[in-house]
Short mmCIF file of C-alpha atoms and ligand atoms in Angstrom, two decimals:
data_model
loop_
_atom_site.label_atom_id
_atom_site.label_comp_id
_atom_site.label_asym_id
_atom_site.label_seq_id
_atom_site.Cartn_x
_atom_site.Cartn_y
_atom_site.Cartn_z
CA MET A 1434 99.21 57.05 92.87
CA ALA A 1435 98.09 58.86 96.00
CA ALA A 1436 100.23 61.91 96.59
CA SER A 1437 99.49 63.67 99.79
CA PHE A 1438 100.69 65.71 102.67
CA THR A 1439 99.33 66.41 106.11
CA LEU A 1440 97.85 69.73 107.00
CA ASP A 1441 96.89 71.43 110.22
CA ASN A 1442 94.09 73.98 110.40
CA SER A 1443 94.82 76.29 113.31
CA TYR A 1444 93.26 79.30 111.61
CA GLY A 1445 89.86 77.69 111.14
CA ARG A 1446 90.02 75.84 114.45
CA ASP A 1447 91.26 78.57 116.81
CA LEU A 1448 89.41 81.47 115.21
CA GLN A 1449 85.68 80.83 114.95
CA GLY A 1450 83.90 83.19 112.58
CA PHE A 1451 87.00 84.40 110.76
CA SER A 1452 86.53 82.16 107.76
CA VAL A 1453 83.99 79.97 106.02
CA PRO A 1454 84.57 76.24 105.42
CA TRP A 1455 84.74 75.93 101.66
CA HIS A 1456 86.03 73.54 99.03
CA PRO A 1457 87.90 74.36 95.85
CA GLU A 1458 86.14 73.70 92.55
CA ALA A 1459 87.46 70.77 90.55
CA ALA A 1460 89.38 71.52 87.36
CA PRO A 1461 88.40 69.53 84.24
CA ALA A 1462 91.94 68.70 83.04
CA PRO A 1463 94.71 69.56 85.50
CA LYS A 1464 98.18 69.83 84.02
CA SER A 1465 101.23 70.82 86.04
CA LEU A 1466 103.03 73.90 84.72
CA PHE A 1467 105.35 74.54 87.62
CA PHE A 1468 106.40 72.75 90.78
CA ASN A 1469 108.81 74.32 93.24
CA GLU A 1470 111.09 71.51 94.39
CA PRO A 1471 113.39 73.55 96.62
CA LEU A 1472 110.35 75.01 98.40
CA ALA A 1473 108.74 71.57 98.75
CA GLU A 1474 111.97 70.36 100.39
CA GLU A 1475 111.97 73.34 102.71
CA LEU A 1476 108.39 72.51 103.72
CA GLY A 1477 109.29 68.89 104.36
CA LEU A 1478 106.90 67.65 101.66
CA ASP A 1479 107.47 64.58 99.53
CA ALA A 1480 108.58 66.35 96.37
CA ALA A 1481 108.78 63.16 94.34
CA SER A 1482 105.11 62.25 94.79
CA LEU A 1483 103.83 65.82 94.58
CA SER A 1484 105.57 66.69 91.33
CA GLY A 1485 103.49 64.03 89.54
CA GLU A 1486 99.84 63.64 88.63
CA GLY A 1487 98.72 63.17 92.23
CA GLY A 1488 100.29 66.51 93.07
CA ALA A 1489 98.59 68.18 90.13
CA ALA A 1490 95.21 66.89 91.40
CA ILE A 1491 95.84 68.49 94.80
CA PHE A 1492 97.21 71.73 93.38
CA ALA A 1493 94.26 72.02 91.02
CA GLY A 1494 91.84 71.63 93.92
CA ASN A 1495 90.54 68.26 92.69
CA ALA A 1496 91.82 66.28 95.67
CA VAL A 1497 92.00 67.67 99.17
CA PRO A 1498 95.05 66.58 101.19
CA GLU A 1499 94.81 64.59 104.37
CA GLY A 1500 93.61 66.49 107.40
CA ALA A 1501 92.67 69.52 105.37
CA GLU A 1502 89.60 71.51 106.32
CA PRO A 1503 89.83 74.21 103.69
CA VAL A 1504 88.39 77.65 104.38
CA ALA A 1505 87.86 80.97 102.64
CA GLN A 1506 89.17 83.78 104.85
CA ALA A 1507 87.32 86.98 105.63
CA TYR A 1508 89.00 90.35 105.32
CA ALA A 1509 88.23 93.96 104.52
CA GLY A 1510 90.48 96.64 103.10
CA HIS A 1511 91.14 100.14 101.94
CA GLN A 1512 91.51 99.97 98.19
CA PHE A 1513 93.08 103.12 96.71
CA GLY A 1514 92.06 104.88 99.93
CA GLY A 1515 88.38 103.84 99.89
CA PHE A 1516 87.17 101.33 102.47
CA SER A 1517 85.51 98.07 101.47
CA PRO A 1518 84.13 96.39 104.59
CA GLN A 1519 83.92 93.02 102.89
CA LEU A 1520 86.53 91.61 100.55
CA GLY A 1521 87.83 88.21 101.63
CA ASP A 1522 89.08 85.24 99.63
CA GLY A 1523 87.03 85.73 96.49
CA ARG A 1524 89.11 83.30 94.49
CA ALA A 1525 91.35 81.70 97.07
CA ILE A 1526 91.13 78.89 99.60
CA LEU A 1527 93.34 78.29 102.59
CA LEU A 1528 93.95 74.54 102.43
CA GLY A 1529 95.72 74.51 105.78
CA GLU A 1530 99.11 74.84 107.36
CA VAL A 1531 102.30 72.82 107.40
CA ILE A 1532 105.13 73.05 109.90
CA ASP A 1533 108.24 73.41 107.78
CA ARG A 1534 111.67 71.90 108.42
CA ALA A 1535 112.68 74.95 110.44
CA GLY A 1536 109.59 74.51 112.65
CA ARG A 1537 107.71 77.46 111.18
CA ARG A 1538 103.99 77.29 110.49
CA ARG A 1539 103.31 78.09 106.81
CA ASP A 1540 99.96 78.54 105.06
CA ILE A 1541 99.21 76.55 101.94
CA ALA A 1542 96.56 78.28 99.88
CA LEU A 1543 95.08 77.94 96.41
CA LYS A 1544 94.41 80.98 94.25
CA GLY A 1545 92.05 80.73 91.29
CA SER A 1546 90.20 77.72 92.72
CA GLY A 1547 86.65 78.93 92.07
CA ARG A 1548 83.94 81.07 93.56
CA THR A 1549 83.49 81.45 97.32
CA PRO A 1550 81.01 83.34 99.52
CA PHE A 1551 83.40 86.32 99.14
CA SER A 1552 83.48 86.38 95.35
CA ARG A 1553 81.11 89.33 94.90
CA GLY A 1554 80.88 89.76 91.11
CA GLY A 1555 84.02 87.79 90.32
CA ASP A 1556 84.35 84.37 88.69
CA GLY A 1557 86.77 83.01 91.30
CA LYS A 1558 89.23 82.06 88.57
CA ALA A 1559 92.77 82.96 87.58
CA ALA A 1560 94.65 82.78 84.30
CA VAL A 1561 97.93 81.07 83.44
CA GLY A 1562 99.89 84.28 82.76
CA PRO A 1563 99.23 86.10 86.04
CA MET A 1564 99.77 82.95 88.12
CA LEU A 1565 103.11 82.25 86.47
CA ARG A 1566 103.89 85.92 87.09
CA GLU A 1567 103.51 85.26 90.81
CA VAL A 1568 106.03 82.45 90.45
CA LEU A 1569 108.60 84.59 88.69
CA ILE A 1570 108.38 87.66 90.89
CA GLY A 1571 108.09 85.68 94.12
CA GLU A 1572 111.10 83.50 93.32
CA ALA A 1573 113.07 86.58 92.24
CA MET A 1574 112.23 88.38 95.48
CA HIS A 1575 113.19 85.31 97.47
CA ALA A 1576 116.53 85.04 95.69
CA LEU A 1577 117.09 88.73 96.43
CA GLY A 1578 116.59 88.04 100.13
CA ILE A 1579 113.28 89.92 100.31
CA PRO A 1580 110.51 88.39 102.46
CA THR A 1581 107.78 87.09 100.18
CA THR A 1582 105.00 84.59 99.76
CA ARG A 1583 106.10 81.91 97.31
CA ALA A 1584 104.55 79.69 94.71
CA LEU A 1585 104.65 75.98 95.39
CA ALA A 1586 102.88 74.99 92.19
CA VAL A 1587 100.90 76.21 89.22
CA VAL A 1588 98.47 73.90 87.45
CA ALA A 1589 96.62 74.67 84.24
CA THR A 1590 92.95 73.81 84.75
CA GLY A 1591 92.07 73.03 81.15
CA GLU A 1592 89.25 75.54 81.45
CA PRO A 1593 89.08 78.90 79.70
CA VAL A 1594 88.62 82.06 81.74
CA LEU A 1595 87.00 85.12 80.32
CA ARG A 1596 88.90 88.39 80.70
CA GLU A 1597 89.27 91.00 77.95
CA THR A 1598 90.00 87.93 75.86
CA VAL A 1599 89.60 84.22 76.55
CA LEU A 1600 92.62 82.95 78.49
CA PRO A 1601 93.72 79.53 79.73
CA GLY A 1602 92.82 79.06 83.41
CA ALA A 1603 95.23 78.12 86.18
CA VAL A 1604 95.44 77.60 89.92
CA LEU A 1605 98.38 78.80 91.98
CA THR A 1606 99.41 77.14 95.23
CA ARG A 1607 100.80 79.86 97.46
CA VAL A 1608 102.90 79.45 100.58
CA ALA A 1609 102.85 82.24 103.15
CA ALA A 1610 104.01 82.79 106.73
CA SER A 1611 100.31 83.56 107.11
CA HIS A 1612 97.60 85.30 105.11
CA ILE A 1613 96.73 87.67 107.95
CA ARG A 1614 96.54 91.17 106.52
CA VAL A 1615 95.94 94.66 107.86
CA GLY A 1616 92.53 94.16 106.25
CA THR A 1617 91.84 91.07 108.38
CA PHE A 1618 91.93 93.28 111.48
CA GLN A 1619 89.85 95.92 109.71
CA PHE A 1620 87.12 93.38 108.94
CA PHE A 1621 86.21 92.93 112.61
CA ALA A 1622 87.16 96.44 113.74
CA ALA A 1623 84.75 97.90 111.18
CA ARG A 1624 81.96 95.78 112.66
CA GLY A 1625 82.78 96.99 116.18
CA ASP A 1626 83.63 93.42 117.16
CA VAL A 1627 86.44 94.20 119.63
CA GLU A 1628 86.39 90.66 121.01
CA ARG A 1629 87.21 89.19 117.61
CA VAL A 1630 89.92 91.81 116.99
CA ARG A 1631 91.40 90.69 120.30
CA GLN A 1632 91.22 86.99 119.36
CA LEU A 1633 92.87 87.71 116.04
CA ALA A 1634 95.59 89.76 117.71
CA GLU A 1635 96.29 86.98 120.22
CA TYR A 1636 96.44 84.40 117.45
CA THR A 1637 98.72 86.63 115.36
CA ILE A 1638 101.06 87.27 118.27
CA ALA A 1639 101.30 83.57 119.04
CA ARG A 1640 102.09 82.88 115.41
CA HIS A 1641 104.39 85.74 114.43
CA ASP A 1642 105.71 87.24 117.66
CA PRO A 1643 105.55 84.41 120.20
CA ASP A 1644 107.97 86.20 122.52
CA LEU A 1645 105.18 88.73 123.16
CA VAL A 1646 102.61 86.14 124.31
CA GLY A 1647 101.21 87.18 127.67
CA ALA A 1648 103.19 90.42 127.80
CA PRO A 1649 101.18 93.27 129.32
CA LYS A 1650 101.71 95.60 126.34
CA ARG A 1651 101.58 92.90 123.68
CA PHE A 1652 99.07 94.61 121.36
CA LEU A 1653 101.18 97.73 121.15
CA GLY A 1654 104.12 95.38 120.75
CA LEU A 1655 102.39 93.76 117.78
CA LEU A 1656 101.87 97.15 116.14
CA GLU A 1657 105.56 97.97 116.70
CA ARG A 1658 106.65 94.65 115.22
CA VAL A 1659 104.50 95.14 112.13
CA ALA A 1660 105.97 98.63 111.74
CA GLU A 1661 109.45 97.22 112.07
CA ARG A 1662 108.84 94.46 109.52
CA GLN A 1663 107.17 96.78 107.03
CA ALA A 1664 109.90 99.41 107.39
CA GLU A 1665 112.48 96.78 106.58
CA LEU A 1666 110.44 95.30 103.75
CA ILE A 1667 109.70 98.58 102.00
CA ALA A 1668 113.35 99.62 102.35
CA GLN A 1669 114.29 96.41 100.56
CA TRP A 1670 111.75 97.10 97.82
CA MET A 1671 113.14 100.58 97.33
CA ASN A 1672 116.70 99.29 97.15
CA VAL A 1673 115.89 96.92 94.27
CA GLY A 1674 113.47 99.19 92.43
CA PHE A 1675 110.33 97.13 93.12
CA ILE A 1676 106.93 98.77 92.70
CA HIS A 1677 104.17 96.71 94.30
CA GLY A 1678 101.49 98.62 92.42
CA VAL A 1679 98.50 97.89 94.66
CA MET A 1680 99.41 98.51 98.29
CA ASN A 1681 95.84 98.30 99.52
CA THR A 1682 95.51 97.38 103.19
CA ASP A 1683 94.29 93.91 102.19
CA ASN A 1684 97.58 93.42 100.37
CA MET A 1685 99.78 94.27 103.36
CA THR A 1686 100.70 91.31 105.53
CA ILE A 1687 101.25 91.28 109.27
CA SER A 1688 104.13 88.83 108.75
CA GLY A 1689 106.10 91.35 106.68
CA GLU A 1690 106.07 89.23 103.53
CA THR A 1691 105.38 90.76 100.15
CA ILE A 1692 102.03 89.45 98.87
CA ASP A 1693 99.95 89.66 95.68
CA TYR A 1694 102.04 90.16 92.60
CA GLY A 1695 99.33 91.66 90.43
CA PRO A 1696 100.30 94.93 88.81
CA CYS A 1697 103.84 95.02 90.22
CA ALA A 1698 106.84 96.02 88.12
CA PHE A 1699 110.48 96.99 88.48
CA VAL A 1700 111.77 100.45 87.64
CA GLU A 1701 114.31 100.57 84.88
CA ALA A 1702 115.56 104.18 84.82
CA TYR A 1703 115.42 105.41 88.40
CA ASP A 1704 112.31 107.54 88.90
CA PRO A 1705 110.38 108.03 92.14
CA ALA A 1706 107.29 108.96 90.09
CA ALA A 1707 107.27 105.65 88.19
CA VAL A 1708 103.81 104.04 87.97
CA PHE A 1709 102.92 101.12 85.71
CA SER A 1710 99.50 100.07 86.95
CA SER A 1711 96.73 100.88 84.50
CA ILE A 1712 94.28 101.77 87.27
CA ASP A 1713 96.61 103.90 89.40
CA SER A 1714 95.84 107.10 87.54
CA GLN A 1715 96.65 109.31 90.54
CA GLY A 1716 99.99 107.64 91.16
CA ARG A 1717 98.96 106.74 94.71
CA TYR A 1718 101.19 103.68 94.59
CA ALA A 1719 104.06 105.25 92.63
CA PHE A 1720 107.55 103.94 93.37
CA GLY A 1721 108.57 106.81 95.66
CA ASN A 1722 105.23 106.86 97.52
CA GLN A 1723 105.58 103.36 98.92
CA PRO A 1724 107.10 104.33 102.28
CA SER A 1725 104.39 106.87 103.01
CA ILE A 1726 101.66 104.45 101.90
CA ALA A 1727 103.07 101.82 104.25
CA ARG A 1728 102.78 104.35 107.06
CA TRP A 1729 99.20 105.13 106.03
CA ASN A 1730 98.34 101.43 106.05
CA LEU A 1731 99.96 101.05 109.44
CA ALA A 1732 97.75 103.84 110.75
CA ARG A 1733 94.72 101.79 109.61
CA LEU A 1734 96.07 98.82 111.56
CA ALA A 1735 96.60 101.04 114.59
CA GLU A 1736 92.99 102.26 114.36
CA SER A 1737 91.78 98.68 114.31
CA LEU A 1738 93.84 97.79 117.36
CA LEU A 1739 93.02 100.98 119.27
CA PRO A 1740 90.51 99.49 121.76
CA LEU A 1741 93.18 96.95 122.76
CA LEU A 1742 96.02 99.37 123.27
CA ALA A 1743 94.85 101.04 126.49
CA ASP A 1744 91.69 101.33 128.58
CA ASP A 1745 91.47 105.00 127.91
CA GLU A 1746 91.06 106.02 124.28
CA GLU A 1747 93.18 109.11 124.56
CA GLN A 1748 96.07 107.12 125.97
CA ALA A 1749 95.64 104.47 123.25
CA THR A 1750 95.78 107.16 120.57
CA VAL A 1751 98.95 108.66 122.01
CA GLU A 1752 100.64 105.25 122.04
CA ALA A 1753 99.51 104.37 118.52
CA LEU A 1754 100.65 107.73 117.18
CA ARG A 1755 104.06 107.25 118.70
CA VAL A 1756 104.50 104.12 116.58
CA ILE A 1757 103.07 105.66 113.42
CA ASP A 1758 105.12 108.83 113.77
CA ALA A 1759 108.29 106.84 114.33
CA PHE A 1760 107.79 104.91 111.09
CA PRO A 1761 109.50 107.33 108.67
CA ALA A 1762 112.72 107.38 110.71
CA LEU A 1763 112.56 103.60 111.14
CA TYR A 1764 112.17 103.20 107.39
CA ARG A 1765 115.05 105.58 106.67
CA ARG A 1766 117.27 103.63 109.03
CA HIS A 1767 116.58 100.40 107.16
CA LEU A 1768 116.95 102.13 103.81
CA LEU A 1769 120.31 103.56 104.79
CA SER A 1770 121.55 100.27 106.11
CA GLY A 1771 120.70 98.65 102.76
CA GLN A 1772 122.19 101.57 100.83
CA ARG A 1773 125.44 101.40 102.80
CA ALA A 1774 125.81 97.76 101.82
CA LYS A 1775 124.99 98.60 98.20
CA LEU A 1776 127.58 101.39 98.28
CA GLY A 1777 130.17 98.97 99.62
CA LEU A 1778 130.37 100.72 102.97
CA GLN A 1779 130.84 98.42 105.90
CA ARG A 1780 130.80 100.81 108.75
CA ALA A 1781 128.62 103.64 109.82
CA ASP A 1782 130.54 106.87 109.31
CA GLY A 1783 131.01 107.79 112.92
CA ALA A 1784 127.68 108.91 114.26
CA ASP A 1785 126.93 110.76 111.07
CA ASP A 1786 124.09 108.92 109.36
CA GLY A 1787 123.09 112.22 107.81
CA ALA A 1788 126.23 112.43 105.68
CA ASP A 1789 125.84 108.85 104.41
CA ALA A 1790 122.14 109.36 103.70
CA MET A 1791 123.05 112.46 101.70
CA LEU A 1792 125.71 110.54 99.80
CA ALA A 1793 123.11 107.88 98.91
CA ASP A 1794 120.45 110.46 98.04
CA ASP A 1795 122.86 112.33 95.81
CA TRP A 1796 123.76 109.12 94.01
CA LEU A 1797 120.06 108.55 93.32
CA ALA A 1798 119.77 112.13 92.11
CA VAL A 1799 122.66 111.55 89.69
CA LEU A 1800 120.90 108.40 88.39
CA HIS A 1801 117.60 110.22 88.08
CA ALA A 1802 119.11 113.16 86.18
CA GLY A 1803 121.00 110.81 83.86
CA ARG A 1804 117.95 108.52 83.33
CA VAL A 1805 120.26 105.55 83.68
CA ASP A 1806 119.14 102.06 84.50
CA PHE A 1807 118.86 101.70 88.29
CA THR A 1808 119.97 98.06 88.55
CA LEU A 1809 122.89 98.32 86.14
CA ALA A 1810 124.13 101.58 87.66
CA TRP A 1811 124.60 99.90 91.03
CA ARG A 1812 126.27 96.97 89.39
CA ARG A 1813 128.64 99.19 87.42
CA LEU A 1814 129.38 101.06 90.61
CA ALA A 1815 130.94 97.82 91.86
CA ASP A 1816 133.28 97.95 88.84
CA ALA A 1817 134.17 101.50 89.87
CA ALA A 1818 134.98 100.19 93.36
CA ALA A 1819 137.39 97.78 91.70
CA GLY A 1820 139.03 100.75 89.97
CA ASP A 1821 137.26 100.77 86.60
CA ASP A 1822 134.92 103.74 86.09
CA ALA A 1823 134.53 103.16 82.36
CA PRO A 1824 131.48 100.84 82.44
CA LEU A 1825 129.57 103.25 84.69
CA ARG A 1826 130.49 106.24 82.54
CA ALA A 1827 129.46 104.28 79.44
CA LEU A 1828 126.09 103.58 81.02
CA PHE A 1829 125.51 107.31 81.38
CA SER A 1830 126.54 108.09 77.83
CA SER A 1831 124.39 105.30 76.41
CA ALA A 1832 121.43 106.82 78.27
CA GLY A 1833 122.13 110.12 76.50
CA ALA A 1834 123.74 111.78 79.52
CA ASP A 1835 127.27 113.08 79.78
CA ALA A 1836 129.79 110.33 80.57
CA SER A 1837 131.28 112.61 83.22
CA ALA A 1838 127.94 112.96 85.05
CA PRO A 1839 128.88 110.61 87.92
CA ASP A 1840 132.48 111.85 88.31
CA ALA A 1841 132.03 114.44 91.05
CA TRP A 1842 129.88 112.06 93.07
CA LEU A 1843 132.40 109.23 92.61
CA GLU A 1844 135.05 111.43 94.13
CA ARG A 1845 132.97 112.00 97.26
CA TRP A 1846 132.20 108.31 97.48
CA ARG A 1847 135.92 107.47 97.33
CA GLU A 1848 136.69 110.00 100.03
CA ARG A 1849 134.08 108.32 102.17
CA TRP A 1850 135.64 104.88 101.83
CA ALA A 1851 139.14 106.22 102.24
CA ARG A 1852 138.04 107.29 105.73
CA GLU A 1853 136.61 103.84 106.32
CA ASP A 1854 139.76 102.08 105.11
CA GLU A 1855 142.09 104.22 107.24
CA GLY A 1856 144.02 102.11 109.64
CA THR A 1857 143.02 98.79 108.01
CA SER A 1858 145.68 96.45 106.72
CA LEU A 1859 144.31 96.18 103.18
CA GLY A 1860 146.06 98.28 100.57
CA GLY A 1861 144.18 100.34 97.94
CA THR A 1862 143.77 97.76 95.17
CA ALA A 1863 143.01 94.82 97.45
CA ALA A 1864 140.52 96.89 99.44
CA GLY A 1865 138.86 97.98 96.20
CA ALA A 1866 138.56 94.42 94.92
CA ALA A 1867 137.11 93.22 98.21
CA ARG A 1868 134.67 96.12 98.22
CA ALA A 1869 133.59 95.33 94.64
CA GLU A 1870 133.05 91.68 95.58
CA ARG A 1871 130.85 92.64 98.52
CA MET A 1872 128.87 95.02 96.34
CA ARG A 1873 128.26 92.31 93.75
CA ARG A 1874 126.67 90.16 96.42
CA VAL A 1875 124.06 92.77 97.28
CA ASN A 1876 123.53 94.55 93.95
CA PRO A 1877 121.76 92.13 91.59
CA TRP A 1878 122.67 91.87 87.96
CA VAL A 1879 119.36 90.20 87.07
CA ILE A 1880 115.95 91.43 88.18
CA PRO A 1881 112.62 90.44 86.60
CA ARG A 1882 112.76 92.90 83.74
CA ASN A 1883 109.22 93.76 82.72
CA HIS A 1884 109.71 92.92 79.03
CA ARG A 1885 111.30 89.56 79.86
CA VAL A 1886 108.48 88.67 82.25
CA GLU A 1887 105.86 89.56 79.63
CA GLU A 1888 107.67 87.60 76.93
CA ALA A 1889 107.86 84.47 79.13
CA LEU A 1890 104.21 84.73 80.13
CA ALA A 1891 103.02 85.28 76.57
CA ALA A 1892 104.87 82.17 75.37
CA ALA A 1893 103.41 80.09 78.21
CA SER A 1894 99.89 81.43 77.90
CA ASP A 1895 99.52 81.83 74.13
CA ASP A 1896 101.71 78.98 72.85
CA GLU A 1897 101.95 76.60 75.82
CA ASP A 1898 105.70 77.07 75.52
CA LEU A 1899 107.28 77.07 78.97
CA GLY A 1900 110.86 77.32 77.66
CA PRO A 1901 111.22 81.10 78.08
CA PHE A 1902 109.58 80.91 81.53
CA ASP A 1903 111.95 78.16 82.71
CA ARG A 1904 115.02 79.99 81.43
CA LEU A 1905 113.98 83.28 82.99
CA LEU A 1906 113.18 81.57 86.29
CA ASP A 1907 116.62 80.03 86.33
CA ALA A 1908 118.26 83.41 85.79
CA LEU A 1909 116.11 85.03 88.49
CA ARG A 1910 117.17 82.37 90.96
CA HIS A 1911 120.82 83.46 90.50
CA PRO A 1912 120.48 87.24 90.46
CA TYR A 1913 124.04 88.08 91.46
CA ASP A 1914 125.81 85.93 88.86
CA GLU A 1915 127.31 87.86 85.99
CA THR A 1916 127.36 84.87 83.64
CA ALA A 1917 126.76 84.32 79.94
CA ASP A 1918 123.50 82.48 80.72
CA ASN A 1919 122.23 85.47 82.65
CA ALA A 1920 123.34 88.06 80.09
CA PRO A 1921 120.09 88.22 78.05
CA TYR A 1922 118.11 88.92 81.22
CA ALA A 1923 120.30 91.77 82.44
CA GLU A 1924 119.53 94.06 79.51
CA PRO A 1925 117.00 96.84 80.06
CA ALA A 1926 114.08 97.21 77.68
CA ALA A 1927 114.21 99.96 75.09
CA ALA A 1928 113.08 103.21 76.75
CA ASP A 1929 109.94 103.44 74.58
CA VAL A 1930 108.89 99.93 75.63
CA THR A 1931 109.19 100.90 79.30
CA ALA A 1932 107.38 104.19 78.71
CA GLY A 1933 104.40 102.30 77.28
CA TYR A 1934 104.43 99.47 79.81
CA ARG A 1935 101.15 98.92 81.69
CA THR A 1936 100.23 96.34 84.31
CA TYR A 1937 96.81 95.12 85.37
CA CYS A 1938 95.04 94.14 88.61
CA GLY A 1939 92.65 91.30 89.27
CA THR A 1940 93.72 89.15 86.37
P1 AMP B 3376 93.52 91.45 94.59
O1 AMP B 3376 93.48 92.61 93.67
O2 AMP B 3376 93.98 90.17 93.95
O3 AMP B 3376 94.27 91.74 95.85
O4 AMP B 3376 92.00 91.16 95.00
C1 AMP B 3376 91.18 92.06 95.69
C2 AMP B 3376 89.88 91.38 96.07
O5 AMP B 3376 89.16 90.99 94.89
C3 AMP B 3376 90.04 90.12 96.89
O6 AMP B 3376 88.97 90.04 97.78
C4 AMP B 3376 89.97 89.04 95.84
O7 AMP B 3376 89.56 87.79 96.39
C5 AMP B 3376 88.92 89.59 94.90
N1 AMP B 3376 89.05 89.06 93.53
C6 AMP B 3376 90.01 89.37 92.62
N2 AMP B 3376 89.81 88.70 91.47
C7 AMP B 3376 88.71 87.93 91.65
C8 AMP B 3376 87.98 86.99 90.83
N3 AMP B 3376 88.34 86.72 89.58
N4 AMP B 3376 86.89 86.40 91.38
C9 AMP B 3376 86.50 86.67 92.63
N5 AMP B 3376 87.13 87.53 93.44
C10 AMP B 3376 88.22 88.16 92.97
MG1 MG B 3377 94.89 90.80 97.42
#
């Protein structure tokens, strides 16, 4: 049966010299491990034909869909602060683009589909565990309302890949608003090819910020939009405890989607210094550093765009710096807006953002001091909004802190909402219940707990048992539901498990 879908290739067609035509390597024995039906529907693809064997052949790279002119994309990047002028798709292929049901152009790419001209020393392959990891974290982020690339399919190749041990190989099909990265701009900027930087910027604007097309200050506008999207994205990460783990400039998208779920992890006990990646020995990409790293990456984008920003270099630098310097405040605004929702606050407290930011900061300080689980603390705060402080206090005592640790802060929080509720028709209990309900829609009960993710991946990779993966995925797709089915996934790992948890890049 011929499963297929039609692809466009604007990236390869409109941008000459930005990619290399390249075909995926065929897999010896493709076997579907995961197919994302809701996403296929969203893309307007024929889910019924693609979920079968014909789909597996495409998603393994064995059959190329109609109209596809697959390419490997060029990019550079700062990795842990050091610049690599040539990275590129070393194990990925952009098959092409589809226009989804909402009219948006989305990239369809394979990851783990064999060597390319950008592979350097690598084998071009990927293993089952890390590719299923991209599924779990991407779907979780999506369900949490956080912009992200998503997995359309994962196919086992039937071929072993050699890492520290021999692992089963897999190919991931990844859907992205685009794969244009800060590092894509750096690739041409580093070669002094201003004309290509300009072409890329024009293409990017047409694709991601079409309202800026033809505007006199569109390149500065692009930088501002990327800053805006990243400020919002990182604020969302911080508000769910997500640590990306490898925020190199080649892993930061222009679209504002989270990309590359390699060494990422979620914090359990709130700690800005949390680092899980085995290679991040300096803590460059620690949880609390993410906003400042985003700003650093943005400065690298600004440098790449500099010749386009103004005729005179000094003027260009002034304009770029204005955007970069505004980033921290922009980020804090997004953070606070998310925190207000998490705290059950509907309105800004007069003009006084400072007081609300302090209230939120002090809450985080109480969590940090008590070493309580970040996700559950927010969730139990919703119970407190409904009038029951006991579950929150119990969380503190079970973490070894004093049950009364949150009391003083809770009092301030209640004073703050009393001011907000003044003059509204809702009485105390009804207002509290409504507040708790709102909080439960923005404070997840289920996040991809590191130990649960590892357990699901080990079963899939070591025993070909996808049961734990499927059950976890189902829970992650309903993160706000406090149900019996979700209960096993809401529990934190034992503290010693989290303390010893390490994640790995490039797997
Ligand atoms: P990542 O850490 O996945 O963001 O990858 C960083 C760079 O290394 C990118 O250029 C990748 O294409 C490349 N890379 C990672 N793993 C492999 C591999 N197994 N074979 C070839 N290239 C790879
Ligand atoms: Mg990458």
